[in-house]
Amino acid sequence: MSVLKRPIITEKVTAQGGQGKYAFEVSLTANKVEIKKAIEKLFGVTVESVHTMRSIGKSKSRTSGGKFVSGKTSTIKKAIVTVAEGEIIDIYGEA
């Protein structure tokens, strides 16, 4: 299984791109060292720091067709990666 799942592209994260910070959804079992190595190998940049956080899944419920349906969203792990000054990660694929 891959360490990196997908980049997180939100307004807040895009604004931090100018400061050299990028966000990725990562595997729940990945640690900071594995995340750093995966980013450096995939994008060819020098990673200065990695901050991780877990977003715990929430319970959701609704009515559908007169019945009560309940479920739960998935737990995800996010990593905020800071790259060396002057380096960028081209998430959008712009030339």
Short mmCIF file of C-alpha atoms in Angstrom, two decimals:
data_model
loop_
_atom_site.label_atom_id
_atom_site.label_comp_id
_atom_site.label_asym_id
_atom_site.label_seq_id
_atom_site.Cartn_x
_atom_site.Cartn_y
_atom_site.Cartn_z
CA MET A 1 0.00 0.00 0.00
CA SER A 2 1.23 3.47 -0.81
CA VAL A 3 2.02 5.96 1.96
CA LEU A 4 0.52 8.91 0.07
CA LYS A 5 -3.13 8.71 -0.96
CA ARG A 6 -3.92 12.12 -2.45
CA PRO A 7 -3.09 15.81 -2.11
CA ILE A 8 -5.54 17.92 -0.14
CA ILE A 9 -6.54 20.96 -2.19
CA THR A 10 -8.51 23.48 -0.15
CA GLU A 11 -8.47 27.26 0.00
CA LYS A 12 -6.47 27.29 3.22
CA VAL A 13 -3.84 24.80 2.00
CA THR A 14 -3.49 26.58 -1.35
CA ALA A 15 -2.77 29.84 0.49
CA GLN A 16 -0.04 28.11 2.50
CA GLY A 17 1.62 26.91 -0.72
CA GLY A 18 3.39 30.26 -0.95
CA GLN A 19 5.04 29.50 2.41
CA GLY A 20 6.24 26.10 1.17
CA LYS A 21 3.57 24.07 3.02
CA TYR A 22 1.52 21.36 1.32
CA ALA A 23 -1.09 18.93 2.67
CA PHE A 24 -1.58 15.26 1.79
CA GLU A 25 -3.92 12.51 2.91
CA VAL A 26 -1.72 9.62 4.00
CA SER A 27 -2.11 6.04 5.18
CA LEU A 28 -3.29 5.65 8.80
CA THR A 29 -0.21 3.57 9.62
CA ALA A 30 2.35 5.91 7.99
CA ASN A 31 4.86 7.69 10.23
CA LYS A 32 6.69 10.98 9.63
CA VAL A 33 9.88 9.34 8.33
CA GLU A 34 7.97 7.29 5.74
CA ILE A 35 5.98 10.35 4.65
CA LYS A 36 9.17 12.42 4.25
CA LYS A 37 10.87 9.73 2.14
CA ALA A 38 7.78 9.29 -0.07
CA ILE A 39 7.47 13.04 -0.77
CA GLU A 40 11.18 13.42 -1.53
CA LYS A 41 11.15 10.43 -3.89
CA LEU A 42 7.92 11.34 -5.69
CA PHE A 43 8.43 15.09 -6.14
CA GLY A 44 12.24 15.43 -5.93
CA VAL A 45 12.20 18.13 -3.22
CA THR A 46 13.89 18.49 0.17
CA VAL A 47 11.43 18.15 3.04
CA GLU A 48 12.23 20.19 6.16
CA SER A 49 9.39 19.09 8.44
CA VAL A 50 6.29 16.92 8.57
CA HIS A 51 3.31 17.52 10.87
CA THR A 52 0.59 14.86 11.09
CA MET A 53 -2.97 14.82 12.41
CA ARG A 54 -5.82 12.33 12.51
CA SER A 55 -9.43 13.27 11.78
CA ILE A 56 -11.62 10.74 13.56
CA GLY A 57 -14.70 9.50 11.66
CA LYS A 58 -18.05 10.92 12.73
CA SER A 59 -21.42 9.21 13.11
CA LYS A 60 -24.01 10.23 10.54
CA SER A 61 -27.73 9.46 10.42
CA ARG A 62 -30.66 10.31 8.15
CA THR A 63 -34.08 9.10 7.18
CA SER A 64 -34.54 7.42 3.83
CA GLY A 65 -37.87 6.10 2.63
CA GLY A 66 -39.36 6.36 6.10
CA LYS A 67 -36.53 4.35 7.66
CA PHE A 68 -33.73 5.52 9.91
CA VAL A 69 -30.28 4.90 8.38
CA SER A 70 -27.07 5.39 10.36
CA GLY A 71 -23.44 5.06 9.43
CA LYS A 72 -19.99 6.49 10.01
CA THR A 73 -17.50 8.50 7.95
CA SER A 74 -13.94 7.22 7.56
CA THR A 75 -11.04 8.15 9.80
CA ILE A 76 -8.27 9.84 7.81
CA LYS A 77 -4.73 10.98 8.53
CA LYS A 78 -3.36 14.25 7.11
CA ALA A 79 0.24 15.38 6.77
CA ILE A 80 1.35 19.02 6.44
CA VAL A 81 4.73 18.98 4.68
CA THR A 82 7.12 21.95 4.69
CA VAL A 83 9.67 21.96 1.86
CA ALA A 84 12.99 23.80 1.72
CA GLU A 85 12.93 27.50 0.81
CA GLY A 86 12.76 28.09 -2.93
CA GLU A 87 11.37 24.64 -3.77
CA ILE A 88 7.79 23.96 -4.85
CA ILE A 89 5.59 20.91 -5.34
CA ASP A 90 3.59 21.11 -8.56
CA ILE A 91 0.33 19.45 -7.50
CA TYR A 92 -1.74 20.93 -10.34
CA GLY A 93 0.59 19.74 -13.12
CA GLU A 94 1.14 23.21 -14.53
CA ALA A 95 3.98 23.54 -17.01
#
